[in-house]
Each structure stands twice: as structure tokens, then as C-alpha cells.
Coordinates of C-alpha atoms and ligand atoms in Angstrom, one line a residue:
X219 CA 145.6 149.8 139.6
X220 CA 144.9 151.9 136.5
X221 CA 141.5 151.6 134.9
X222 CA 141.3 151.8 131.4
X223 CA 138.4 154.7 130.7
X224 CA 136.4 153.6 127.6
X225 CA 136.4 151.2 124.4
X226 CA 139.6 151.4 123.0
X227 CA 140.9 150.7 119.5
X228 CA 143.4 147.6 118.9
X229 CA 145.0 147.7 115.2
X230 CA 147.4 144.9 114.3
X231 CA 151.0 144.6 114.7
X232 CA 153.0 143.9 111.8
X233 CA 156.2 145.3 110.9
X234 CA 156.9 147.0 114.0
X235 CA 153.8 149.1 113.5
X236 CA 150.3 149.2 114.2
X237 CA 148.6 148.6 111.3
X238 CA 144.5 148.4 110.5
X239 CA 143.3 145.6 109.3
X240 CA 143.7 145.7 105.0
X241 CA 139.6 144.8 104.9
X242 CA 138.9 147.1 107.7
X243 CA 136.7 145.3 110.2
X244 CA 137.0 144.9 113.4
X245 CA 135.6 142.9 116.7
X246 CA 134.4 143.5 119.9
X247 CA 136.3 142.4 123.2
X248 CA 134.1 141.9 126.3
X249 CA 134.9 141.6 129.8
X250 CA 133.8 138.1 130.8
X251 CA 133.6 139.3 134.7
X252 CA 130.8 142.3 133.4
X253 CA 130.4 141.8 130.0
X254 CA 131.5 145.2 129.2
X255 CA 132.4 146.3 126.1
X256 CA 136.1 146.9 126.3
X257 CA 138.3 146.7 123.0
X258 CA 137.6 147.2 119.4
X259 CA 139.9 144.8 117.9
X260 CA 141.2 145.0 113.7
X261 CA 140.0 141.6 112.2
X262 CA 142.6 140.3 110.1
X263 CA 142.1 138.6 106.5
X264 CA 144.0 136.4 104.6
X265 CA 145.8 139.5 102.8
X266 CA 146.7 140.6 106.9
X267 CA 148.3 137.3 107.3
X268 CA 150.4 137.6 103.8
X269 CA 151.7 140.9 105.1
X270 CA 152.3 139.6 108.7
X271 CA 154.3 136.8 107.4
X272 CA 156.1 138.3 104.3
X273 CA 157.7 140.5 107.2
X274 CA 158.6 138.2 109.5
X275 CA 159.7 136.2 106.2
X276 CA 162.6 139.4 105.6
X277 CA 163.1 140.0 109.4
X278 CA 164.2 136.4 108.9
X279 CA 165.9 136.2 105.6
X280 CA 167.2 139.6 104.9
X281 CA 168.6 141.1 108.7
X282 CA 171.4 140.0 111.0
X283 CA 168.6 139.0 113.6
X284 CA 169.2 135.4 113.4
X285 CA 172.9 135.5 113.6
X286 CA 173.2 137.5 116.6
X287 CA 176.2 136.0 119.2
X288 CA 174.9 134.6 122.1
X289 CA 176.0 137.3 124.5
X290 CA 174.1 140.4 122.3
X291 CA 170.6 137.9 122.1
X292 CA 171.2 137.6 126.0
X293 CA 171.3 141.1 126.2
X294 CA 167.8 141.3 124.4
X295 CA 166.3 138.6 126.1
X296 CA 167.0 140.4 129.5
X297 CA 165.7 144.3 127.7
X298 CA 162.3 142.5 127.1
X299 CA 162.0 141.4 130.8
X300 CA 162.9 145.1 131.9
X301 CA 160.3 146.7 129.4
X302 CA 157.9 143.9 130.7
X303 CA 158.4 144.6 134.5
X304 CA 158.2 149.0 133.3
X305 CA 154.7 147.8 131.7
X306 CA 153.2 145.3 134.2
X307 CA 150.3 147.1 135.4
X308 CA 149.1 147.7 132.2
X309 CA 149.3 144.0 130.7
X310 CA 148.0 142.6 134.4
X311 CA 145.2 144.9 133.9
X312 CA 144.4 144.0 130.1
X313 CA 144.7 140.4 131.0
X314 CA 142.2 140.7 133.7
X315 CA 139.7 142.4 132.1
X316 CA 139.8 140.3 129.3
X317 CA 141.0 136.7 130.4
X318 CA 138.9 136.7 134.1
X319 CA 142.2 136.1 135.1
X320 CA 141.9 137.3 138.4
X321 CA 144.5 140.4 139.4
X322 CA 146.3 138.1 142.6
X323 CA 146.8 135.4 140.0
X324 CA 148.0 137.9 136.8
X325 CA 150.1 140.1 139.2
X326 CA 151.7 137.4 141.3
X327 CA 152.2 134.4 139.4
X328 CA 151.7 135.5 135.2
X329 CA 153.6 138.6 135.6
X330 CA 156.5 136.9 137.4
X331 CA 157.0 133.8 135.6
X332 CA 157.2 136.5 132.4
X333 CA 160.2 138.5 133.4
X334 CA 161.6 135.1 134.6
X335 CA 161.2 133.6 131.4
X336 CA 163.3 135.9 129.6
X337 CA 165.5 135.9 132.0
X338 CA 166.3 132.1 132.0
X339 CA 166.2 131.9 128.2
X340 CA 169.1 134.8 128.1
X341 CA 170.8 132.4 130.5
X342 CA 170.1 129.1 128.5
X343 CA 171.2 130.9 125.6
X344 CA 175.0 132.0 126.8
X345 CA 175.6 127.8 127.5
X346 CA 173.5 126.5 124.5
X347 CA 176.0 124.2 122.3
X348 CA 175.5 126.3 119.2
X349 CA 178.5 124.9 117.6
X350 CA 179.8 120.8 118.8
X351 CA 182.7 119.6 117.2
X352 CA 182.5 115.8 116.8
X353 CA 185.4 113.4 118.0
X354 CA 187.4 111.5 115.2
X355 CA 185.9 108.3 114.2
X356 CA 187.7 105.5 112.3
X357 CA 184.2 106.2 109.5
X358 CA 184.5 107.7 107.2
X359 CA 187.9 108.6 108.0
X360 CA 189.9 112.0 109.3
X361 CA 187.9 114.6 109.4
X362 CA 186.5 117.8 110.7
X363 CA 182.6 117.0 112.0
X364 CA 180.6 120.2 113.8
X365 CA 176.9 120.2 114.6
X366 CA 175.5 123.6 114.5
X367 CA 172.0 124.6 115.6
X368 CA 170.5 127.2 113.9
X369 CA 166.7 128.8 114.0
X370 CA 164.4 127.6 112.0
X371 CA 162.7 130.6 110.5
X372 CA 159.2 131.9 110.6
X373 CA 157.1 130.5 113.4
X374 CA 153.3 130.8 113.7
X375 CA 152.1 130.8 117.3
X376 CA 148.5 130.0 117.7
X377 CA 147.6 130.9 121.6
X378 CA 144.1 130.2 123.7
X379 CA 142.2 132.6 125.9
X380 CA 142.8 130.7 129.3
X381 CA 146.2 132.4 130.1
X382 CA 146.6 134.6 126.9
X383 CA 149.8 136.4 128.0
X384 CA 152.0 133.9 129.9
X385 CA 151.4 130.8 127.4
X386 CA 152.0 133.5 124.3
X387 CA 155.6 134.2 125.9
X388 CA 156.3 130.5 126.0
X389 CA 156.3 130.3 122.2
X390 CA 158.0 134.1 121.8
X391 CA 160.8 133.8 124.4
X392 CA 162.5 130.6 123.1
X393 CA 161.5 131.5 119.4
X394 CA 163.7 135.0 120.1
X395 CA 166.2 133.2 121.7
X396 CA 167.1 131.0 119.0
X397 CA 167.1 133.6 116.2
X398 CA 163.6 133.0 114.6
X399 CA 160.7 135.5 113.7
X400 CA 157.3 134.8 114.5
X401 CA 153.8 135.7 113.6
X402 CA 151.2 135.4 116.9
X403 CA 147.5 134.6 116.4
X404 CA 145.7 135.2 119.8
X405 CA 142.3 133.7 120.7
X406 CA 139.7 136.0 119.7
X407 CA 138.5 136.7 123.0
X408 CA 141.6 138.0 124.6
X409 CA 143.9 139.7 121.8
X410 CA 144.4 142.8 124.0
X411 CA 147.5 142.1 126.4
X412 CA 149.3 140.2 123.4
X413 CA 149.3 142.8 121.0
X414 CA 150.2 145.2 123.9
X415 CA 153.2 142.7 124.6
X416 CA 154.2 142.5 120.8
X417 CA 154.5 146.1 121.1
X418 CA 157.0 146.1 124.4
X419 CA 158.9 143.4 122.7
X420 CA 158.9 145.5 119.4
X421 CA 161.5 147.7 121.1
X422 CA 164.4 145.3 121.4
X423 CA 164.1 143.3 118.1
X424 CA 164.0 144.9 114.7
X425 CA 160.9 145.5 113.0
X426 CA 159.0 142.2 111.5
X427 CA 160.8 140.1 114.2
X428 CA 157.4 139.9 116.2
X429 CA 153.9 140.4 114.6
X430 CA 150.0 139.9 115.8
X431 CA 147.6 139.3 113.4
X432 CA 143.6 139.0 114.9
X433 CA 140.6 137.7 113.9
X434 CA 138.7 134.6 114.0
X435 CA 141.0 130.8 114.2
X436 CA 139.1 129.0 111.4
X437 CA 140.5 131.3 109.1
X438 CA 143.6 133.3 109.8
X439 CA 144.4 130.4 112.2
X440 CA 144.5 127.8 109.5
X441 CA 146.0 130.8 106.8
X442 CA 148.9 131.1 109.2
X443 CA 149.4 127.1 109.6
X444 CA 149.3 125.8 106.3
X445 CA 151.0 129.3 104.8
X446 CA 154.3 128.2 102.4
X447 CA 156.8 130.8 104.0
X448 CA 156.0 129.5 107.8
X449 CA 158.5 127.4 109.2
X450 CA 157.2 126.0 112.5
X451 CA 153.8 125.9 114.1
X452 CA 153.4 126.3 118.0
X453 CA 149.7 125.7 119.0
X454 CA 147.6 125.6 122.7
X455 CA 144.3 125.4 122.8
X456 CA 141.9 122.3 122.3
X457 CA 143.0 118.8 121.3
X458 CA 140.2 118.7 118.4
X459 CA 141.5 122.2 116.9
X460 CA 145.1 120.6 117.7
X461 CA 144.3 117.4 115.1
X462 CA 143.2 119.6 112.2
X463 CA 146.7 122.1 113.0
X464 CA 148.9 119.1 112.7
X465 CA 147.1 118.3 109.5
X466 CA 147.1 121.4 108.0
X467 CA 150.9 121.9 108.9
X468 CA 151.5 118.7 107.1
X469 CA 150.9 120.1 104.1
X470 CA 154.2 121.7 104.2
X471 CA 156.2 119.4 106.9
X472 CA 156.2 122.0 109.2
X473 CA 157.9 121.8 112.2
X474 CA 155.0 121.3 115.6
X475 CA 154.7 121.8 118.5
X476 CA 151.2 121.3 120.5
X477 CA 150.2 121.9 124.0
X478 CA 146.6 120.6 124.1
X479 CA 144.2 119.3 126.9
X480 CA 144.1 117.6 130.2
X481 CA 142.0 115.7 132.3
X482 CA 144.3 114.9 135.0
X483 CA 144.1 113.0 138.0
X484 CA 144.9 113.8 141.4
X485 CA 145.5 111.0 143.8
X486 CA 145.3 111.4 147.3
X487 CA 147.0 108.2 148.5
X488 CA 146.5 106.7 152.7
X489 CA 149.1 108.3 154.2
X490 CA 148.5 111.8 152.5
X491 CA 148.7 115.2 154.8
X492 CA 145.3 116.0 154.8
X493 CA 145.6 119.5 155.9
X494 CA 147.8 120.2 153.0
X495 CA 145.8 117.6 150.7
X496 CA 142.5 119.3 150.5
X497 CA 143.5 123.0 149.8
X498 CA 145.9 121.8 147.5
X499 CA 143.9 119.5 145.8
X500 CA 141.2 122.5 145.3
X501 CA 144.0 125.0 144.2
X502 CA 144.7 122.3 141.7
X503 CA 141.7 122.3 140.3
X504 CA 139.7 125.5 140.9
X505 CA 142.2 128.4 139.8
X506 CA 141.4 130.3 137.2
X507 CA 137.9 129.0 137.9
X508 CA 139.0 125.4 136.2
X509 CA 140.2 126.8 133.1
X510 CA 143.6 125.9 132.7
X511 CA 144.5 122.5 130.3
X512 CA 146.6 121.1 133.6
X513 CA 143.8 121.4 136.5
X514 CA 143.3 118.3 138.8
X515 CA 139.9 117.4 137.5
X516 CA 140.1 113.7 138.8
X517 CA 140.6 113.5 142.3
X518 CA 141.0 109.9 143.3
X519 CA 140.3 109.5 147.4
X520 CA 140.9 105.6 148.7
X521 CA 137.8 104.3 150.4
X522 CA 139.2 105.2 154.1
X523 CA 139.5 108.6 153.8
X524 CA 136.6 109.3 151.2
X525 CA 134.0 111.1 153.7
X526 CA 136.5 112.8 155.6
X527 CA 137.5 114.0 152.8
X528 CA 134.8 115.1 150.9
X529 CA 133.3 116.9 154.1
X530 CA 136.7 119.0 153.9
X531 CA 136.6 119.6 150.2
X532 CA 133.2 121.0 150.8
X533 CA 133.5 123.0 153.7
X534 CA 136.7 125.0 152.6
X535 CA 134.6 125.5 148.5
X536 CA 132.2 126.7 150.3
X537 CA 134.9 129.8 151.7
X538 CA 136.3 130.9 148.0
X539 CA 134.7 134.3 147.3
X540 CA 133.6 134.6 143.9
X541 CA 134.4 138.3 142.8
X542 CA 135.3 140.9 140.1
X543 CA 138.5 139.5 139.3
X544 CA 139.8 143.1 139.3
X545 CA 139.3 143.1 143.3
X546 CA 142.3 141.9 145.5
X547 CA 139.6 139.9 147.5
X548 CA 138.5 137.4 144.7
X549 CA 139.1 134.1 144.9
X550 CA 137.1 132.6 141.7
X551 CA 136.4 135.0 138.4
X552 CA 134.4 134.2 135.7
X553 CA 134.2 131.7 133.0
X554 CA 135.6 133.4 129.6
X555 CA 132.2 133.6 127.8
X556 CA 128.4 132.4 127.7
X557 CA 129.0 129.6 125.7
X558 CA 131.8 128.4 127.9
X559 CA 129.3 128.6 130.9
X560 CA 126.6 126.8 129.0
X561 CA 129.0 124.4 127.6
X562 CA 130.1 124.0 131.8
X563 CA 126.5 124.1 132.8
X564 CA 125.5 121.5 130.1
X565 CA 128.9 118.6 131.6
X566 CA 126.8 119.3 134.9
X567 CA 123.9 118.0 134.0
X568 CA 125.3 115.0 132.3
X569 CA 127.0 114.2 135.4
X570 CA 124.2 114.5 137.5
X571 CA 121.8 112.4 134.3
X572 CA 124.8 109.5 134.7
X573 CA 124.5 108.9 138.3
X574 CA 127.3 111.5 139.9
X575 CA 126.3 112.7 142.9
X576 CA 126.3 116.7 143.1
X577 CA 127.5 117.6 146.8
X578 CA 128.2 121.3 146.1
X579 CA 127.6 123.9 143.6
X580 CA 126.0 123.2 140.0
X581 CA 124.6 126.4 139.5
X582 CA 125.6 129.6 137.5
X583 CA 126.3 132.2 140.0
X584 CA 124.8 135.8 140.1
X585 CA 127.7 138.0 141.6
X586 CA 126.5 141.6 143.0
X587 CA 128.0 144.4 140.5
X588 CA 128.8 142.0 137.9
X589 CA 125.3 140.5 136.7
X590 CA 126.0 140.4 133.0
X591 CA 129.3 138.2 134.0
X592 CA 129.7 134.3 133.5
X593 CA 130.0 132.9 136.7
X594 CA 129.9 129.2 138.0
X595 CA 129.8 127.9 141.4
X596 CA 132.8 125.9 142.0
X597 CA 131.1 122.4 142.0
X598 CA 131.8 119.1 143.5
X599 CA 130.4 115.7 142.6
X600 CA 131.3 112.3 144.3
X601 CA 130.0 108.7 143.0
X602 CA 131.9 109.1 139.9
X603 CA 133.6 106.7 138.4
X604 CA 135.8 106.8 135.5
X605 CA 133.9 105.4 132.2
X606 CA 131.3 108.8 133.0
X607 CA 131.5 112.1 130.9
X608 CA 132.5 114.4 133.4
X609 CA 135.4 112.1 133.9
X610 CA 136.4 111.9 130.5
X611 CA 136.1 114.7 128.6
X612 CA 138.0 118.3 129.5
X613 CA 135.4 120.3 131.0
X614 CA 137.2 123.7 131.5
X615 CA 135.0 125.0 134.0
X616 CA 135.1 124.5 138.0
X617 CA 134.2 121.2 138.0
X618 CA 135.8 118.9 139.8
X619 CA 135.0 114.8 140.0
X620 CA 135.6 112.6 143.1
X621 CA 136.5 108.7 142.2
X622 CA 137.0 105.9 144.8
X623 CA 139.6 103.5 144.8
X624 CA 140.7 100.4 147.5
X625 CA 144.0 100.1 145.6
X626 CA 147.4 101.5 145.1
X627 CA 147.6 99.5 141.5
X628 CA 143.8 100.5 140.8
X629 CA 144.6 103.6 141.2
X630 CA 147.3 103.8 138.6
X631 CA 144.7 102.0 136.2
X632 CA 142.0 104.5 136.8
X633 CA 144.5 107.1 136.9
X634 CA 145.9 106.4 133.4
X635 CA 142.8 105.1 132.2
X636 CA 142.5 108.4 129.9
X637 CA 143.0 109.7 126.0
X638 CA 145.2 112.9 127.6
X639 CA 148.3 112.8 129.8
X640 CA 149.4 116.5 130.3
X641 CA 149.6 116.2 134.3
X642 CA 149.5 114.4 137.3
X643 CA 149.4 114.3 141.5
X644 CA 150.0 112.6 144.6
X645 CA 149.7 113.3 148.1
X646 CA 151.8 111.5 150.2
X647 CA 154.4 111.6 153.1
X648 CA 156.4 108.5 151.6
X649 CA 158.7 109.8 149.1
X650 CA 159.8 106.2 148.4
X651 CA 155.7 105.5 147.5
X652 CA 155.8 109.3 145.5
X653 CA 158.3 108.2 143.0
X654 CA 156.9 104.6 142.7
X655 CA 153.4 105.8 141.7
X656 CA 155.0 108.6 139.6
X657 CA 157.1 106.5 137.6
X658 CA 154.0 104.6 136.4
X659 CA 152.1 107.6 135.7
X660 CA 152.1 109.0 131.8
X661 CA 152.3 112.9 132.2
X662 CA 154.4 115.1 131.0
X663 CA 154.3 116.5 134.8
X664 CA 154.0 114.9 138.4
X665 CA 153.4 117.2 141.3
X666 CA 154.3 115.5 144.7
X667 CA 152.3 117.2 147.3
X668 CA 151.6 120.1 145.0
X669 CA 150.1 121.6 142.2
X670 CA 150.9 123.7 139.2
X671 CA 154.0 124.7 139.8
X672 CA 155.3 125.3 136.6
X673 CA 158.8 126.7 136.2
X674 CA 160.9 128.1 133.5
X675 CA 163.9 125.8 133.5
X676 CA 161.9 122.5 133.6
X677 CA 159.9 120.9 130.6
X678 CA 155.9 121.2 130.3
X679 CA 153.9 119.4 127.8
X680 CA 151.6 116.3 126.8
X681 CA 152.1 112.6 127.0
X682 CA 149.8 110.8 124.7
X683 CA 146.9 113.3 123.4
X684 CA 148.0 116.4 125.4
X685 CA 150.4 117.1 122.8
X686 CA 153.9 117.3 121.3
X687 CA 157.3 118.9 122.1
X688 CA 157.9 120.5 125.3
X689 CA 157.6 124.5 126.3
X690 CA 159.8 126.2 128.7
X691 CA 162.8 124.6 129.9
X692 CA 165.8 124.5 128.0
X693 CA 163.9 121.3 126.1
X694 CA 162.1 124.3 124.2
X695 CA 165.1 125.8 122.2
X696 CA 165.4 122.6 120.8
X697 CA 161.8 122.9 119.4
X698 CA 163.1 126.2 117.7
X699 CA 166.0 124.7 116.2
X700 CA 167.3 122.5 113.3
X701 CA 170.3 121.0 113.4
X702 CA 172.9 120.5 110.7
X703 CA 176.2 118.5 110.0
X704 CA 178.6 119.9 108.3
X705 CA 181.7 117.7 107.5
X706 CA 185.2 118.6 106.1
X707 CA 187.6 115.7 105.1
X708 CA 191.1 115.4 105.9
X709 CA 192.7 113.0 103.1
X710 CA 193.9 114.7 100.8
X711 CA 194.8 111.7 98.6
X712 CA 191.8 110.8 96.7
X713 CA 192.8 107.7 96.7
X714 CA 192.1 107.4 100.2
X715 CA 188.9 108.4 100.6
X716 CA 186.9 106.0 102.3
X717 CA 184.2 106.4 99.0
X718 CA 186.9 106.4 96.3
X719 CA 186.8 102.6 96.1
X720 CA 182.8 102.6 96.4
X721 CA 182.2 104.0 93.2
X722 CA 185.3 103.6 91.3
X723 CA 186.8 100.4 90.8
X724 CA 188.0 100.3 87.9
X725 CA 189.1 104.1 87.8
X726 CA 192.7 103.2 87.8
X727 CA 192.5 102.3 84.0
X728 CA 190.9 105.6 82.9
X729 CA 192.8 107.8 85.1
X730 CA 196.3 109.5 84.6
Ligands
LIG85 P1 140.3 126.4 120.6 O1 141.2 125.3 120.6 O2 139.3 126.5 119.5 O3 141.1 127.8 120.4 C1 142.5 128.0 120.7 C2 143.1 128.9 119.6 O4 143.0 128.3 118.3 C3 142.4 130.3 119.4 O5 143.3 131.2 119.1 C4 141.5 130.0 118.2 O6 141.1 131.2 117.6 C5 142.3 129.2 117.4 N1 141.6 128.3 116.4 C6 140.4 127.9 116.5 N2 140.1 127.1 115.4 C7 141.2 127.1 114.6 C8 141.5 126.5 113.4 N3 140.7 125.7 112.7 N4 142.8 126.7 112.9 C9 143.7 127.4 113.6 N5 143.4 128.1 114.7 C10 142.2 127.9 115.3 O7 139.7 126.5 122.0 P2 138.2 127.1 122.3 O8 138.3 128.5 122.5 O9 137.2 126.8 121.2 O10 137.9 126.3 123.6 C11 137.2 125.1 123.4 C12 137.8 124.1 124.4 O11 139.1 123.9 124.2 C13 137.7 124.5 125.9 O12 136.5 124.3 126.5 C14 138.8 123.7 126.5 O13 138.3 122.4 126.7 C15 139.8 123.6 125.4 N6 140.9 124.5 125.6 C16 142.1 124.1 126.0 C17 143.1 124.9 126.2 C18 144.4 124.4 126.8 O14 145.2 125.1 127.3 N7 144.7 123.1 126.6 C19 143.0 126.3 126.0 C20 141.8 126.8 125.5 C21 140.7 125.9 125.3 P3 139.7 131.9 117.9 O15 139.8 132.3 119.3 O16 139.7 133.1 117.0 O17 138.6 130.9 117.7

């Protein structure tokens, strides 16, 4: 893999350009995995995020961009997967350095689902009912009835630091495919492989169709959300920052859509294959080193199989080699910052203070030729049960909490028993039981006998407080369009109109 060689410099991208920030500050990005210095990044104003939406505003209102025929869009959408697939190693390696993210995970998984992505949207977007010409109805009367779906306008994507690149192309793939423009705001810790992506795109689409302004949330975040000339919102990050989004875009009814967090459970039911139960279980919940909104955080074990199982969940932690996610051997980077590993450090301590019992890892983690990174040892606690902190609240780290249960119905209970319902897991060999247990389980996603498998043609989002709307899937070019009726009557005697006789009953007098 190429190696970046020294601190580089990151304007903005607005207009098709790269563009300095109008105040001319800028902020440092740091490698979590050494804490390197590795970006110099423009920090963007208010005045950056006038600019960056006044030209997605024209790109919007004053090109033919959003009334492209399906076919020529389709031919976009599968440009920007070429030019992503000619520019992989670089945004694998920017995402890495910056994200943690280790380079199995961005190369193999990110990287694909990416070119994949734009490929399925160019093929929702050749069968998407555009135009739907109503039947007659005896109301109001003969008539001509479409529906046409149209984009919505300017859309302001707010993205997090966990997966930076893939999450930020499951707002920009189906906002391009349905005609819009949008404006991205990255999370300050990992602008790099965004802006680089904003610049790939940048080649397809005219100029102001995709912009990138950084700089911190709190205030170009909430500029961009409550701005009069943005359309839509599209937010993932924290449920708390997710609240004040919604209520900002209120302001200004804006269209939202928000993918927020997760404490899901994982339920391991009598009958599960427990060779396939425990690796799965600890993919589910220790990739990315527990940082990702859909990880299996509460892994319910039935009283039979709890020691046997725990023994095996321990034993096979113990073989996941913490690294420099830029090594092919790594197993488990680093946590994205100091305060996150405090933040992880300090959920361990209350699980231990309430009573959970710690049976592996708890401690930050020194790895040789990375000592200034943030690393956590991938930690296990049993004795939990489900009223206790680290079984409520997201944690985001590699933190994973082992509750009992005697009951198939219990389980459910305990299961549900939370304020967030992004996703969920069984592992069983009855497929008959699977579908049972997952029909009474509110998630937006159930994995039987796996674990984050997320595709581009199915729906992913939030039941309850993991959010609203859907992303990927061809649910998500309904979340970038409006709808409109348009109606064209057929009687041409106005005394037949169905209204006529509404309004005017006595018209016959004044008439003629
Ligand atoms: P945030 O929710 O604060 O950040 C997500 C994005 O929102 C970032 O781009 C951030 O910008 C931006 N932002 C922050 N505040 C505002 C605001 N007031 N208005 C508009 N945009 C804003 O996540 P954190 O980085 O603080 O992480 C905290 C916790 O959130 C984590 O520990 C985890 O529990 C959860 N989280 C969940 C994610 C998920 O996928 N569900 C993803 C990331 C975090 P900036 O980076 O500049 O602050």
C-alpha cells in the first residue's frame, strides 16, 4: 500500500474546487492507531457554509442536473464506482489512518460495498416509477392522474467518524440518484477520505453538485441543519446530537432522516451452533474495535450453555491480535481518540462498581510501535443484567456484556427491554424458532446466524430511538424524494364538473 509521506494540507470542497477556508484556520487530523500528526484540515465558518450551500442551491436550481433521464444518471452512478475502484488504495489508506479502520476491513468490506452501492442505485434508478399514471376513479370524475417523484433539493449530510467513507456514500449515492445536490459535513476527526471522495465524485457531476465543508459540528453542523436554502437533513452519529438535529431542522420542516445508536442484543438461543455462535457473536461485537452503532453489545446466553460459553468467548478474545491497523495481521485497531478511550475506560469501571463481573480485558492496551495510540483490550463481563449501565447505554468501545436468561419469552423481554432498536441476533438451527423470535423483535435488522451483513439492496435503519427513514435499499430514494399529483380533468362541460354544483348553486340565474 502507498504511504502518505508527511502532513498534508486538506482545503474544502465547494464548487467543484478546493477552496480555503474564507477565515483561514485550519485543524489537525491525528492517526488514532499512533497519534501522528497527519492532515491539516481548512476549518470552515458560517460564511464557508453560505458558499457551500448557495452552490449546491444553483447546482440545484439553475442546471439540468436534476432532470437527467434515468438511463444518463445510470450512466453517472456507474462512472463514480469506476473512479472509486481507479482510487481505492488511496481512500482505503486515508480511511485507515484516520478512522482505525483496520486495512482487511476498509479494503475488503468498505471499499466493496462502495463501488456496489453505486452500482445498485444506477440499477434501482433505470426501474424507479418516476412517473405512475393513476387508474380512473368514479371521484372526482374523468381524468388524467400521474404521480411524479422528483428530488428534493439541497441536502445536508452530517456523517460520524466510525465508518467515515462508507456511511458518507449512503447519503451521496441515493441523493445523486434522485437528482439532488448536497453539502457533506464530516466528523472532525476523519474529514480526509470524504473530501478525497467528493473530489472523485466531482468528476461525473457538474460543479456544486457535491460539496465538503469541515470544521467543528456544534457550529457548521447546526449552520448546515437549520440553513433556509437546505432541503433535507441526513444525520449518523449519536442519538443525543440526533435530538437537537431534528429540532433544529424543524425550524424549517425539513425533510430527516437519522441513523443513530445501538445497543443491540444478541441471543444465542438452546439449540444454537456453537462453533459458529461464538466467533460470530465476537465478530458482531468486536469489529472495528466496538465502534459501529449496530455491534452485538448484549449477548444473551440461556442458563445451560452459559459457562461453555463464556469459556469459548474468552479463549478465542484472547487470539485477536491487536495491531497497527495498517498491518494485514491486525485483528483489533484503536479507539478513534483519548477521550473515546477514557469515555470506554470510564463504562468499565461502572460495570465492574455495579456488580458485572470482568472475565477478560478492562485495561487500555500498550501496542509495540504504536504507544501514543488508543487501544483497549477487547473486554468481557458476565453477571450482567439488563437495568446495569453497561447494558444500557451505547458504549462504542470493545465492550461486550453477557446476560442470562431460562426463557425463550424472557428473552424477548430483556431483549427489547431497551430505548434503541437499530439491530438484532439469533443463533439457532430452527428456522421455524428464527422467524418466531424475530418477528417479536423491534430492529430495523435481524441477523439469523450472522452478523452485520449489510447489503445495498435491503433497508438499514432504527426502530424506536435508533432513528428515522431507512439508508440503502431502494427504501432510500424514497427518502430523497417528494412526491407530487398532478391532475388534468376530462369534462369539458363545466357543468359537469364534479365541484361545479359545490360552490355554485345558484349560478344558473347569473350565468348566460
Ligand atoms: P456525534 O454524534 O457528536 O458526531 C457525529 C457528527 O455530528 C460529527 O460530524 C459531528 O461533528 C457532528 N455534530 C456534533 N455536534 C453537532 C451539532 N450540535 N449539530 C450538528 N452536527 C453536530 O458523535 P461523537 O463523535 O461525539 O461520539 C459520541 C458518541 O456518539 C459515541 O461514543 C457513540 O456512542 C455515538 N456515535 C454513534 C454513531 C453511530 O453510528 N450511531 C457514530 C458516532 C458516534 P464533529 O466531529 O465536528 O463534532
Amino acid at each position: 500500500m502507498t504511504v502518505q509521506v508527511g502532513v498534508q494540507s486538506y482545503p474544502l470542497f465547494i464548487d467543484g474546487k478546493r477552496q480555503p477556508a474564507a477565515g483561514g484556520e485550519t485543524f489537525e487530523v491525528l492517526n488514532p492507531a499512533t497519534g501522528e500528526l497527519i492532515a491539516n484540515v481548512a476549518k470552515a465558518g458560517e460564511a464557508d457554509v453560505e458558499k457551500a450551500v448557495q452552490s449546491a442551491r444553483d447546482a440545484f436550481d439553475k442546471t439540468d442536473w436534476k432532470g437527467l433521464p434515468p438511463k444518463e444518471r445510470a450512466k453517472r452512478l456507474h462512472a463514480i464506482a469506476h473512479e472509486i475502484k481507479v482510487h481505492a488504495q488511496e481512500l482505503v489508506y486515508l480511511e485507515t489512518v484516520s478512522s482505525g479502520a483496520t486495512v482487511r476491513r476498509a479494503a475488503a468490506n468498505d471499499l466493496t460495498l462502495m463501488v456496489d452501492l453505486f452500482k445498485t442505485m444506477a440499477k434501482f434508478v433505470l426501474d424507479y416509477p418516476f412517473s405512475e399514471t393513476l387508474p380512473s376513479a368514479p371521484f372526482p370524475g374523468p381524468s388524467h392522474n400521474f404521480v411524479w417523484r422528483e428530488p428534493i433539493g439541497v441536502c445536508a449530510a452530517i456523517t460520524p467518524w466510525n465508518m467515515p467513507m462508507l456511511i458518507a456514500t449512503w447519503k451521496i449515492a441515493p441523493a445523486l440518484a434522485m437528482g439532488n445536490t448536497i453539502v457533506i459535513k464530516p466528523a472532525s476527526y476523519t474529514p480526509l477520505s470524504t473530501l478525497k471522495l467528493a473530489e472523485i465524485i466531482s468528476k461525473v457531476v457538474p460543479p456544486g453538485v457535491i460539496n465538503v465543508v469541515t470544521g467543528p459540528g456544534k457550529e457548521i453542523g447546526e449552520a448546515l441543519v437549520s440553513h433556509p436554502k437546505v432541503d433535507k437533513v441526513a444525520f449518523t452519529g449519536s442519538t443525543e446530537v440526533g435530538k437537537t438535529i431534528m429540532s433544529l431542522a424543524s425550524g424549517t420542516i425539513k425533510n430527516t432522516t437519522l441513523e443513530l445508536g445501538g445497543k443491540s442484543p444478541n441471543i444465542i438461543l438452546e439449540d444454537a451452533d456453537l462453533d459458529l455462535a461464538i466467533p460470530g457473536s465476537l465478530f458482531g461485537v468486536f469489529l472495528h474495535s466496538g465502534q459501529l452503532c449496530e455491534s452485538g453489545t448484549r449477548l444473551f446466553v440461556p442458563d445451560k450453555l452459559h459457562d461453555e460459553v463464556v469459556k469459548r468467548l474468552v479463549a478465542l478474545t484472547k487470539t485477536l491480535k491487536p495491531g497497527n491497523p495498517l498491518d494485514q495481521a491486525t485483528d483489533i485497531g484503536p479507539v478513534i481518540s483519548k477521550k473515546q478511550k477514557e469515555s470506554i475506560l470510564s463504562y468499565i469501571k461502572a460495570g465492574k462498581k455495579e456488580g458485572a463481573t470482568l472475565v477478560c480485558g478492562g485495561k487500555e492496551l500498550t501496542v509495540p510501535g504504536c504507544e501514543e495510540g488508543h487501544f483497549i483490550e477487547p473486554t468481557i463481563f458476565t453477571d450482567v443484567t439488563n437495568e446495569m449501565t453497561i447494558a444500557r447505554e451505547e458504549i462504542f468501545g470493545p465492550v461486550l456484556s453477557v446476560i442470562r436468561y431460562s426463557e425463550v419469552d424472557e428473552v424477548v423481554e430483556l431483549a427489547n427491554d431497551t430505548i434503541y432498536g437499530l439491530a438484532a441476533g439469533i443463533w439457532t438451527q430452527d428456522v421455524n424458532q428464527a422467524y418466531a423470535v424475530a418477528r417479536k423483535l423491534r430492529a430495523g435488522v435481524v441477523w439469523i446466524n450472522d452478523w452485520h451483513m449489510l447489503r445495498n439492496d435491503a433497508p438499514f435503519g432504527g426502530y424506536k430511538q435508533s432513528g428515522i427513514g431507512r439508508e440503502m435499499g431502494k427504501h432510500s430514494l424514497d427518502a430523497y424524494t417528494q412526491v407530487k399529483h398532478v391532475h388534468t380533468s376530462m369534462v369539458p362541460d363545466l357543468h359537469k364538473r364534479s365541484w361545479y354544483q359545490i360552490l355554485f348553486s345558484n349560478s344558473e340565474q347569473g350565468e348566460g
